[in-house]
Coordinates of C-alpha atoms in Angstrom, one line a residue:
Chain A
M21 CA 45.3 -11.8 -3.1
N22 CA 46.8 -9.3 -5.4
K23 CA 44.7 -6.6 -7.1
S24 CA 44.7 -7.9 -10.7
L25 CA 43.7 -11.4 -9.6
A26 CA 41.0 -10.0 -7.3
L27 CA 39.5 -7.8 -10.1
E28 CA 39.6 -10.6 -12.5
K29 CA 37.8 -12.8 -10.1
I30 CA 35.2 -10.1 -9.4
R31 CA 34.7 -9.6 -13.1
A32 CA 34.3 -13.3 -13.7
F33 CA 32.4 -14.5 -10.7
S34 CA 30.5 -11.5 -9.2
P35 CA 27.0 -12.9 -9.7
Q36 CA 24.0 -11.3 -11.3
I37 CA 21.3 -10.6 -8.8
D38 CA 17.7 -11.9 -9.2
K39 CA 15.8 -8.9 -8.0
V40 CA 12.4 -10.6 -7.8
G41 CA 14.0 -13.5 -5.8
V42 CA 15.6 -11.0 -3.4
E43 CA 12.3 -9.2 -2.8
E44 CA 10.6 -12.5 -2.0
R45 CA 13.3 -13.7 0.3
V46 CA 13.4 -10.3 2.1
A47 CA 9.6 -10.3 2.5
R48 CA 9.9 -13.7 4.3
F49 CA 12.3 -12.3 6.9
Q50 CA 9.6 -9.8 7.9
T51 CA 7.0 -12.4 8.8
R52 CA 9.0 -14.2 11.5
S53 CA 7.1 -14.3 14.8
I54 CA 9.3 -13.1 17.6
K55 CA 8.2 -14.0 21.1
N56 CA 8.4 -11.5 23.9
E57 CA 11.5 -12.7 25.6
S58 CA 13.5 -13.0 22.4
K59 CA 12.1 -9.6 21.4
M60 CA 13.6 -8.0 24.5
Q61 CA 17.0 -9.6 23.9
G62 CA 16.8 -8.5 20.3
L63 CA 16.0 -4.9 21.2
K64 CA 18.9 -4.7 23.6
L65 CA 21.2 -6.3 21.0
A66 CA 20.0 -3.7 18.5
L67 CA 20.8 -0.9 21.0
S68 CA 24.3 -2.2 21.5
M69 CA 24.9 -2.2 17.7
I70 CA 24.0 1.4 17.0
D71 CA 26.5 3.8 15.6
L72 CA 24.8 7.0 17.0
T73 CA 25.3 9.5 14.3
T74 CA 25.3 13.2 13.7
L75 CA 26.6 14.3 10.3
E76 CA 25.2 17.7 9.6
G77 CA 26.7 21.0 8.5
K78 CA 25.2 22.6 11.7
D79 CA 27.0 20.2 14.1
T80 CA 28.6 22.1 17.0
P81 CA 30.9 20.9 19.8
G82 CA 27.9 21.2 22.1
K83 CA 25.7 19.0 20.0
V84 CA 28.5 16.4 19.7
K85 CA 29.1 16.4 23.5
Q86 CA 25.4 15.9 24.1
M87 CA 25.2 13.0 21.7
C88 CA 28.2 11.4 23.3
Y89 CA 26.5 11.6 26.7
K90 CA 23.5 10.0 25.2
A91 CA 25.7 7.3 23.7
A92 CA 26.9 6.3 27.2
H93 CA 23.6 6.9 29.0
L94 CA 20.8 5.9 26.7
H95 CA 18.0 6.1 29.3
D96 CA 19.1 5.9 32.9
A97 CA 15.6 5.2 34.1
Y98 CA 15.9 1.7 32.6
P99 CA 18.5 -0.4 34.3
D100 CA 20.7 -2.9 32.5
L101 CA 20.8 -1.2 29.1
P102 CA 23.9 -1.5 27.0
T103 CA 25.6 1.5 25.6
V104 CA 25.7 2.0 21.8
A105 CA 28.6 0.6 19.9
A106 CA 30.1 3.9 18.5
V107 CA 29.4 7.5 17.8
C108 CA 29.8 8.6 14.2
V109 CA 30.9 12.2 13.5
Y110 CA 32.7 14.4 11.0
P111 CA 36.6 14.5 11.3
S112 CA 36.4 18.0 12.8
M113 CA 34.4 16.7 15.7
V114 CA 36.5 13.6 16.4
R115 CA 38.6 15.2 19.1
I116 CA 35.6 16.4 21.0
A117 CA 33.9 13.0 20.8
A118 CA 37.1 11.2 21.8
Q119 CA 37.5 13.5 24.8
A120 CA 33.9 13.0 25.9
L121 CA 34.0 9.2 25.6
K122 CA 37.5 8.5 26.9
E123 CA 36.2 6.7 30.1
T124 CA 34.0 4.4 28.0
Q125 CA 34.3 1.5 25.7
I126 CA 32.4 3.3 23.0
Q127 CA 34.2 3.6 19.6
I128 CA 34.8 6.8 17.8
A129 CA 33.9 6.5 14.1
S130 CA 34.7 9.3 11.7
V131 CA 33.5 9.7 8.2
S132 CA 36.2 10.7 5.8
T133 CA 37.3 10.9 2.1
A134 CA 35.3 14.0 1.4
F135 CA 32.1 12.5 2.8
P136 CA 29.3 12.4 1.5
S137 CA 30.1 12.9 -2.2
G138 CA 33.7 11.7 -2.3
Q139 CA 34.4 14.2 -5.0
A140 CA 37.9 15.2 -4.0
P141 CA 41.4 14.3 -5.2
L142 CA 43.0 11.2 -3.6
D143 CA 45.6 13.2 -1.7
V144 CA 42.9 15.3 0.0
K145 CA 41.0 12.1 0.9
I146 CA 44.2 10.6 2.4
R147 CA 44.9 13.7 4.4
D148 CA 41.2 13.7 5.6
T149 CA 41.6 10.2 6.8
E150 CA 45.0 10.7 8.4
F151 CA 43.6 13.7 10.2
A152 CA 40.7 11.8 11.6
V153 CA 42.9 8.9 12.8
A154 CA 45.4 11.4 14.4
E155 CA 42.5 13.1 16.2
G156 CA 41.5 9.8 17.8
A157 CA 39.1 8.0 15.5
T158 CA 39.1 4.3 16.0
E159 CA 36.9 3.6 13.0
I160 CA 36.9 5.2 9.6
D161 CA 33.8 5.4 7.4
M162 CA 35.0 6.1 3.9
V163 CA 32.9 6.7 0.7
I164 CA 33.7 5.1 -2.6
S165 CA 34.0 7.2 -5.8
R166 CA 30.6 6.3 -7.2
G167 CA 31.3 8.3 -10.4
K168 CA 34.4 6.3 -11.1
F169 CA 32.6 3.1 -10.3
L170 CA 29.7 3.8 -12.6
S171 CA 32.1 4.7 -15.5
G172 CA 33.7 1.3 -15.1
E173 CA 36.9 2.3 -13.4
Y174 CA 36.9 -0.5 -10.9
S175 CA 40.6 -0.5 -10.7
Y176 CA 40.6 3.1 -9.5
V177 CA 38.0 2.3 -6.9
F178 CA 39.9 -0.7 -5.7
D179 CA 43.2 1.3 -5.4
E180 CA 41.5 4.1 -3.5
I181 CA 40.0 1.7 -0.9
A182 CA 43.4 -0.1 -0.5
K183 CA 45.2 3.3 -0.1
I184 CA 42.8 4.5 2.6
K185 CA 43.0 1.2 4.4
E186 CA 46.8 1.8 4.7
C187 CA 46.2 5.2 6.3
C188 CA 43.8 3.7 8.8
G189 CA 46.5 2.0 10.9
K190 CA 44.7 0.3 13.7
A191 CA 41.4 1.9 13.0
R192 CA 38.8 -0.4 11.4
L193 CA 37.7 0.7 7.9
K194 CA 34.0 0.8 6.9
V195 CA 33.4 1.3 3.2
I196 CA 30.3 3.2 2.2
L197 CA 28.9 2.1 -1.2
E198 CA 26.1 4.6 -1.3
T199 CA 23.8 2.1 -2.8
G200 CA 21.1 4.7 -3.6
E201 CA 23.5 6.0 -6.3
L202 CA 24.5 2.6 -7.7
A203 CA 21.2 2.0 -9.5
T204 CA 21.1 -1.8 -9.7
L205 CA 21.6 -4.7 -7.3
D206 CA 24.2 -6.1 -9.7
N207 CA 26.2 -3.0 -9.1
V208 CA 25.7 -3.3 -5.3
R209 CA 27.1 -6.8 -5.4
K210 CA 30.0 -5.8 -7.6
A211 CA 30.9 -2.8 -5.4
S212 CA 30.6 -5.0 -2.3
D213 CA 33.1 -7.5 -3.7
I214 CA 35.5 -4.7 -4.7
A215 CA 35.4 -3.2 -1.3
I216 CA 35.8 -6.6 0.5
Y217 CA 38.8 -7.6 -1.7
A218 CA 40.4 -4.2 -1.4
G219 CA 40.6 -4.5 2.4
A220 CA 37.3 -3.3 4.0
D221 CA 36.7 -4.4 7.5
F222 CA 33.0 -3.4 7.2
I223 CA 30.8 -2.7 4.2
K224 CA 28.2 0.0 4.7
T225 CA 25.1 0.8 2.6
S226 CA 24.7 4.5 2.6
T227 CA 25.7 7.9 3.7
G228 CA 22.2 8.7 4.9
K229 CA 22.1 11.7 2.6
I230 CA 20.6 9.9 -0.4
Q231 CA 17.2 8.1 -0.7
P232 CA 16.7 5.2 -0.9
A233 CA 19.2 4.3 1.8
A234 CA 19.5 1.0 3.7
T235 CA 16.6 -1.0 2.2
M236 CA 16.5 -4.7 3.2
Q237 CA 17.1 -5.6 -0.4
V238 CA 20.5 -4.0 -0.7
T239 CA 21.5 -5.2 2.8
Y240 CA 20.5 -8.7 1.8
V241 CA 22.7 -8.5 -1.3
M242 CA 25.6 -7.2 0.7
L243 CA 25.2 -9.9 3.4
Q244 CA 25.3 -12.4 0.7
A245 CA 28.6 -11.0 -0.6
I246 CA 30.0 -11.3 2.9
K247 CA 28.8 -14.8 3.1
D248 CA 30.4 -15.8 -0.2
Y249 CA 33.7 -14.2 0.8
F250 CA 33.6 -16.0 4.2
D251 CA 32.8 -19.4 2.5
S252 CA 35.8 -19.0 0.1
T253 CA 38.4 -17.5 2.5
G254 CA 37.2 -18.0 6.1
K255 CA 37.5 -14.3 6.8
M256 CA 34.7 -12.4 8.5
I257 CA 33.6 -9.0 7.2
G258 CA 31.3 -6.7 9.1
M259 CA 28.1 -5.1 7.8
K260 CA 26.5 -1.7 8.5
P261 CA 23.2 -0.7 7.1
A262 CA 22.8 3.0 7.5
G263 CA 20.0 5.5 6.8
G264 CA 16.3 4.9 7.0
I265 CA 16.3 2.3 9.8
S266 CA 14.4 4.3 12.3
T267 CA 12.0 1.8 13.9
A268 CA 12.6 -1.1 16.3
K269 CA 10.6 -3.3 14.1
L270 CA 12.8 -2.7 11.1
A271 CA 15.9 -3.3 13.2
L272 CA 14.6 -6.6 14.4
H273 CA 13.8 -7.6 10.8
N274 CA 17.5 -6.8 10.0
L275 CA 18.7 -8.9 12.9
V276 CA 16.6 -11.8 11.7
M277 CA 18.1 -11.5 8.2
V278 CA 21.7 -11.4 9.5
N279 CA 21.0 -14.4 11.7
E280 CA 19.6 -16.4 8.8
I281 CA 22.2 -15.6 6.3
L282 CA 25.4 -15.3 8.3
G283 CA 24.5 -17.0 11.5
P284 CA 24.8 -16.0 15.2
T285 CA 28.6 -15.3 15.0
W286 CA 27.7 -12.0 13.3
L287 CA 25.2 -11.0 15.9
T288 CA 27.6 -8.8 17.9
N289 CA 28.5 -5.2 17.5
E290 CA 32.0 -6.3 16.4
W291 CA 30.4 -7.5 13.1
F292 CA 27.1 -5.8 12.7
R293 CA 26.1 -2.1 13.2
F294 CA 23.2 0.1 12.5
G295 CA 24.0 3.6 11.4
A296 CA 21.2 5.7 12.8
S297 CA 20.2 8.7 14.8
S298 CA 16.6 8.2 15.6
L299 CA 16.5 4.4 16.0
A300 CA 17.8 4.5 19.6
N301 CA 14.7 6.3 20.9
D302 CA 12.3 4.1 19.1
V303 CA 14.0 1.0 20.5
L304 CA 13.9 2.6 24.0
M305 CA 10.2 3.2 23.6
Q306 CA 9.6 -0.4 22.6
I307 CA 11.6 -1.6 25.6
G308 CA 9.4 0.7 27.7
K309 CA 6.3 -0.7 26.2
S310 CA 7.5 -4.3 26.8
Q311 CA 8.3 -3.5 30.4
T312 CA 5.2 -1.6 31.4
G313 CA 2.6 -2.6 28.8
I314 CA 2.0 1.0 28.0
Y315 CA 2.7 2.7 24.7
Q316 CA 5.4 5.4 25.1
S317 CA 5.7 8.9 23.9
A318 CA 8.8 10.6 22.4
D319 CA 8.2 13.5 24.8
Y320 CA 9.8 11.5 27.6
F321 CA 13.0 10.6 25.9
T322 CA 16.0 12.9 25.3
I323 CA 16.3 14.1 21.7
D324 CA 20.1 13.9 21.6
Chain B
M19 CA -30.1 -12.1 -15.0
S20 CA -30.5 -9.8 -12.0
R21 CA -27.5 -7.7 -11.0
L22 CA -25.5 -8.5 -7.9
E23 CA -25.3 -5.5 -5.5
I24 CA -21.8 -4.4 -4.7
L25 CA -21.5 -4.0 -0.9
K26 CA -19.0 -1.6 0.6
T27 CA -16.2 -2.9 2.8
Y28 CA -16.1 -0.7 5.9
K29 CA -12.4 -0.3 6.6
I30 CA -10.7 1.9 9.2
Y31 CA -9.0 5.2 8.6
I32 CA -5.4 5.7 9.7
G33 CA -2.9 8.3 8.5
G34 CA -5.0 9.2 5.4
Q35 CA -5.4 5.6 4.3
F36 CA -8.1 3.0 4.6
P37 CA -6.4 -0.2 5.8
R38 CA -8.0 -3.2 7.2
T39 CA -7.4 -3.8 10.9
E40 CA -3.9 -5.1 11.6
S41 CA -5.5 -8.1 13.5
G42 CA -7.5 -9.3 10.4
R43 CA -10.7 -9.6 12.6
Y44 CA -14.1 -8.3 11.9
Y45 CA -17.6 -8.2 13.5
V46 CA -21.1 -8.1 12.0
V47 CA -23.3 -5.1 12.5
N48 CA -27.0 -5.9 12.5
D49 CA -30.0 -3.6 11.8
Q50 CA -33.1 -3.3 14.0
Q51 CA -34.5 -6.5 12.5
D52 CA -31.3 -8.4 13.4
Q53 CA -30.4 -8.7 9.7
P54 CA -26.7 -8.2 8.9
L55 CA -25.8 -4.7 7.7
A56 CA -22.1 -4.9 7.2
N57 CA -18.9 -6.5 8.2
V58 CA -16.9 -4.0 10.2
C59 CA -13.2 -4.1 11.3
L60 CA -12.7 -5.3 14.8
S61 CA -9.6 -3.1 15.6
S62 CA -6.9 -4.2 18.0
R63 CA -4.6 -2.2 20.3
K64 CA -2.0 -2.2 17.6
D65 CA -4.4 -0.3 15.4
V66 CA -4.7 2.2 18.3
R67 CA -0.9 2.5 18.4
N68 CA -0.7 3.1 14.6
A69 CA -3.5 5.6 14.8
V70 CA -1.7 7.6 17.5
V71 CA 1.6 7.5 15.6
A72 CA -0.2 8.9 12.6
A73 CA -2.0 11.6 14.7
R74 CA 1.2 12.7 16.3
K75 CA 3.0 12.9 13.0
A76 CA 0.2 15.1 11.6
F77 CA 0.0 17.3 14.7
G78 CA 2.8 19.7 13.9
S79 CA 1.7 20.9 10.5
W80 CA -2.1 20.9 11.4
S81 CA -1.6 23.0 14.6
E82 CA 0.7 25.4 12.7
K83 CA -1.8 26.1 9.9
T84 CA -3.2 29.6 10.1
A85 CA -6.6 29.9 11.9
F86 CA -8.1 31.1 8.7
N87 CA -6.8 28.2 6.7
R88 CA -8.2 25.7 9.3
S89 CA -11.5 27.4 9.0
Q90 CA -11.5 26.9 5.3
V91 CA -10.6 23.2 5.7
L92 CA -13.5 22.7 8.1
Y93 CA -15.9 24.5 5.8
R94 CA -14.8 22.2 3.0
I95 CA -15.8 19.2 5.1
A96 CA -19.3 20.7 5.3
E97 CA -19.4 21.1 1.5
M98 CA -18.4 17.5 1.0
L99 CA -20.9 16.3 3.5
E100 CA -23.7 18.2 1.8
G101 CA -22.8 16.4 -1.4
R102 CA -23.2 13.0 0.2
R103 CA -26.3 13.8 2.1
D104 CA -28.4 11.1 0.6
Q105 CA -25.9 8.4 1.4
F106 CA -25.9 9.4 5.1
I107 CA -29.7 9.5 5.2
Q108 CA -29.7 6.0 3.8
E109 CA -27.1 4.7 6.2
L110 CA -28.8 6.3 9.2
T111 CA -32.2 4.9 8.2
K112 CA -30.6 1.4 7.8
Q113 CA -29.2 1.7 11.4
G114 CA -32.7 2.4 12.8
S115 CA -33.4 6.1 12.4
S116 CA -36.7 7.2 11.0
P117 CA -36.3 9.1 7.7
S118 CA -37.3 12.4 9.2
T119 CA -34.8 12.0 12.1
A120 CA -32.1 11.0 9.6
I121 CA -32.7 14.2 7.6
Q122 CA -32.6 16.2 10.8
E123 CA -29.4 14.6 11.9
I124 CA -27.4 15.1 8.7
D125 CA -28.6 18.7 8.4
L126 CA -27.6 19.4 11.9
A127 CA -24.2 17.8 11.4
I128 CA -23.5 20.0 8.3
D129 CA -24.6 23.1 10.1
R130 CA -22.5 22.2 13.2
I131 CA -19.4 21.8 11.1
V132 CA -20.0 25.3 9.6
Y133 CA -20.5 26.6 13.1
Y134 CA -17.1 25.4 14.2
A135 CA -15.5 26.5 11.0
G136 CA -16.6 30.0 11.9
W137 CA -15.0 29.7 15.3
C138 CA -11.5 28.8 14.1
D139 CA -10.2 32.3 13.8
K140 CA -12.2 33.7 16.7
Y141 CA -11.8 31.5 19.8
Q142 CA -8.2 32.6 20.3
Q143 CA -9.2 36.3 20.7
I144 CA -11.9 35.5 23.1
G145 CA -10.1 32.8 25.1
S146 CA -6.8 34.7 25.4
S147 CA -6.1 37.6 27.8
V148 CA -3.8 40.4 28.9
N149 CA -3.3 40.1 32.6
P150 CA -2.7 42.8 35.1
V151 CA 0.5 42.2 37.1
A152 CA 2.3 44.2 39.7
S153 CA 5.7 44.5 38.0
S154 CA 6.9 46.0 34.7
H155 CA 5.9 43.1 32.6
F156 CA 3.6 42.6 29.7
N157 CA 1.8 39.5 30.9
F158 CA -0.4 37.6 28.4
S159 CA -2.1 34.2 28.1
V160 CA -2.8 32.5 24.9
L161 CA -4.5 29.2 24.0
E162 CA -2.5 26.3 22.5
P163 CA -3.8 23.0 21.2
M164 CA -3.2 20.0 23.5
G165 CA -1.9 17.7 20.9
V166 CA -3.3 14.2 20.1
V167 CA -6.8 13.9 21.5
G168 CA -8.6 10.6 21.8
I169 CA -12.3 10.7 21.2
I170 CA -14.7 8.0 22.4
A171 CA -17.7 8.7 20.2
P172 CA -21.1 8.6 21.9
Q173 CA -22.5 5.0 21.6
N174 CA -26.1 5.8 20.8
S175 CA -25.4 8.0 17.8
S176 CA -23.8 7.2 14.5
L177 CA -23.0 10.6 13.1
I178 CA -24.0 13.7 15.1
G179 CA -22.3 12.6 18.3
L180 CA -19.1 12.0 16.6
V181 CA -19.2 15.3 14.6
S182 CA -20.2 17.3 17.7
L183 CA -17.1 16.0 19.6
L184 CA -14.6 16.0 16.7
M185 CA -15.2 19.4 15.2
P186 CA -14.2 21.6 18.2
V187 CA -11.1 19.4 18.6
L188 CA -10.1 20.0 15.0
A189 CA -11.0 23.7 15.1
G190 CA -8.6 24.2 18.0
G191 CA -5.6 22.6 16.1
N192 CA -5.5 19.2 17.7
T193 CA -5.4 15.9 15.9
A194 CA -7.7 13.1 16.8
V195 CA -8.0 9.3 17.2
I196 CA -11.7 8.4 17.2
L197 CA -13.2 5.1 18.6
A198 CA -16.5 4.9 16.6
S199 CA -19.7 3.8 18.2
E200 CA -19.6 0.0 18.6
N201 CA -23.1 -0.8 17.4
L202 CA -23.6 2.2 15.0
P203 CA -20.2 2.4 13.2
L204 CA -21.3 2.9 9.6
C205 CA -21.5 6.7 9.5
A206 CA -18.2 7.0 11.2
I207 CA -16.4 5.3 8.4
T208 CA -18.4 7.0 5.7
F209 CA -17.6 10.3 7.4
A210 CA -13.9 9.4 7.2
E211 CA -14.4 9.1 3.5
V212 CA -15.8 12.6 3.5
L213 CA -12.8 13.9 5.5
H214 CA -10.5 12.1 3.1
S215 CA -12.1 13.8 0.0
S216 CA -12.0 17.2 1.7
D217 CA -8.8 19.1 2.5
V218 CA -8.1 17.5 5.9
P219 CA -4.5 16.3 5.8
G220 CA -3.9 12.5 6.3
G221 CA -3.4 11.6 10.0
V222 CA -5.3 14.6 11.4
V223 CA -8.3 12.4 12.0
N224 CA -8.1 8.7 12.5
V225 CA -11.1 6.5 12.9
L226 CA -11.2 3.0 14.4
T227 CA -14.1 0.7 14.7
G228 CA -14.5 -2.3 17.0
K229 CA -15.1 -3.2 20.6
T230 CA -14.8 0.1 22.6
T231 CA -13.8 -1.7 25.8
E232 CA -11.0 -3.4 24.0
M233 CA -9.4 -0.2 22.7
D234 CA -10.3 2.5 25.3
T235 CA -7.8 1.3 28.0
T236 CA -5.0 1.3 25.5
L237 CA -5.9 4.7 24.3
A238 CA -6.2 6.0 27.8
A239 CA -2.9 4.5 28.9
H240 CA -1.0 5.7 25.8
M241 CA 1.7 8.2 26.9
D242 CA 1.5 10.0 23.6
V243 CA -2.3 10.9 23.9
N244 CA -2.7 14.2 25.6
A245 CA -6.4 14.3 26.2
L246 CA -9.5 12.2 26.1
V247 CA -13.0 13.4 25.1
G248 CA -16.2 11.5 25.4
E249 CA -19.4 11.1 27.4
Q250 CA -19.3 10.7 31.2
Q251 CA -20.1 7.0 31.0
S252 CA -17.4 6.0 28.6
L253 CA -14.7 8.1 30.3
G254 CA -15.6 6.8 33.7
C255 CA -14.1 3.3 32.9
V256 CA -10.7 4.6 31.9
Q257 CA -9.9 7.2 34.5
V258 CA -7.3 5.0 36.3
E259 CA -5.4 4.2 33.1
S260 CA -5.2 7.8 32.1
V261 CA -3.4 8.9 35.2
E262 CA 0.2 8.0 34.1
N263 CA 0.8 11.0 31.9
L264 CA -1.7 13.2 33.6
K265 CA -4.0 13.0 30.6
R266 CA -6.8 15.6 30.5
L267 CA -10.3 14.0 30.5
F268 CA -13.3 16.0 29.3
S269 CA -16.7 14.5 29.5
F270 CA -19.5 16.2 27.6
D271 CA -23.0 15.0 28.1
A272 CA -25.6 16.5 25.9
D273 CA -28.5 15.7 23.6
W274 CA -26.5 16.1 20.5
M275 CA -29.6 16.4 18.4
N276 CA -30.4 19.6 20.2
S277 CA -29.2 22.5 18.1
N278 CA -27.9 24.2 21.2
A279 CA -25.5 21.4 22.0
Q280 CA -22.5 23.3 20.7
G281 CA -20.5 26.2 21.9
L282 CA -17.1 28.0 22.4
H283 CA -16.2 26.0 25.6
F284 CA -16.1 22.8 23.5
I285 CA -13.1 24.3 21.8
T286 CA -11.4 26.2 24.6
D287 CA -11.7 23.3 27.1
I288 CA -9.3 21.3 24.8
Q289 CA -6.7 24.0 24.9
E290 CA -3.7 24.5 27.1
V291 CA -3.2 28.1 28.4
K292 CA 0.3 29.5 27.9
T293 CA 1.2 32.5 29.9
T294 CA 4.2 34.7 29.0
W295 CA 5.9 37.4 31.0
H296 CA 7.5 39.9 28.8
P297 CA 9.7 42.6 30.3
I298 CA 8.7 46.2 29.4
E299 CA 10.5 49.4 29.9
N300 CA 9.3 52.6 31.4
I301 CA 9.8 55.2 28.7
G302 CA 10.1 58.9 29.3
G303 CA 9.0 58.4 32.9
A304 CA 5.6 57.1 31.9
S305 CA 4.5 53.9 33.5
S306 CA 3.1 51.1 31.5
S307 CA -0.5 51.2 30.8
Y308 CA -0.9 47.5 30.8

């Protein structure tokens, strides 16, 4: 679909969101009773969907190497654990991560386009993305220009995403909407539609630098956008809530929601990811609790 | 028309809030004449888990407060308790104390809090040491709080037993999860309200009511609880469960109504000793005097 047609369609059909209705629906996902065996499956599935993330100014090669080791060896004391889906780092750390993970199936995701603010000229963003891909990134997490979006320049936002998609080559593109800055659920829906039509492989809630981040309400609205796109075109788009999902319980609630909106086809790490740094340990502690019946302590799990 | 009395709902205390038990269950506490006194939360093991999470979260900042500041906070508890003296006397009497014993108990509780408030900035000096060693090292030992401490409150006391075990734990910079007396739980929850209205940060003390035998094994097995404090009888049942993370168990048996049932060792027992070897130089040919 060409751009003008897509934007016209978004302007005409991107629905208004009933906030109260969303909150009610989301509350219901949190009351599902999950039996022990399913819970164990769910916890392992959640582990396999994690994009283990470090995005800090203080990141060092040592820190990134440690995290990559953790990505491949979540907790060797428990047999039969999956690895995480990917590690997510800054472009300057991509080469180190790629080197550390070359023997594994774990993907290398890099943030780009002047993450987290996105306040840079387009040519800098393109160069940023090309650099990350050349260094070995297999997934690119870009941010949209929220300032442009909020001032109504949808066309600019659309073009930018399309342009970055071109630079990605084989790498899959995740588009971060930074929903905490979009103010309303209507905007979240509109930004989701723009990202999807402009060529996103995944849409992602947040950078993790702004609160609120991945609330279930915004994830719900974005999942609904993915569903509507799938119903009209038959094409699947991935979803990545990021930021604020730090407990196993919250992760399971999210999985329940994905299953009930999009169905089990989306319940693989090809189509659903958690962007998180501390979630992995909480899930591991829950697995430990399920296996031994004893509540676990963070003292016995690696920090990175 | 006569006025309907408004009865208090006795809720549990976790992370600076008063939720109902996650399980939604309750039990009835009776007075000496078998008349119902109150409906009290029958906490579950999930409440124990939530309480431990809250206590762990509060541990960092509580243990890093200056000794002087902790002392002020403890003193503030005594001030608040003094203001609610009558309420406690009434509750103790309802639960079977004679009025004179009730007055004795609340007064002793207040004094004991002040006693431990005084120790906050002193136990470290007395419990620490500089040790003689045979090499050029400055070798010293200091006390550090253990972390999250589970307290199984004495069963035959509503207030003074709990205060006697809790205060030294707090004075030493630990955070606590308390299982209140099963049959005399009222003062424990009212005391939580006192803590809440004083300067104790949320999560530093958490109070659960319910069947002790239902919660104590979960608390004892919990990997994130560093020590358990209680009377001999209540700790005896959970020794096996507490082995997994080499939990420290301290049983203190005393007549808590005795004004001598307090002391420095209640604080220092619930401390870990950290010893540091610090290299020193011999300057100007003089050997170290340490």
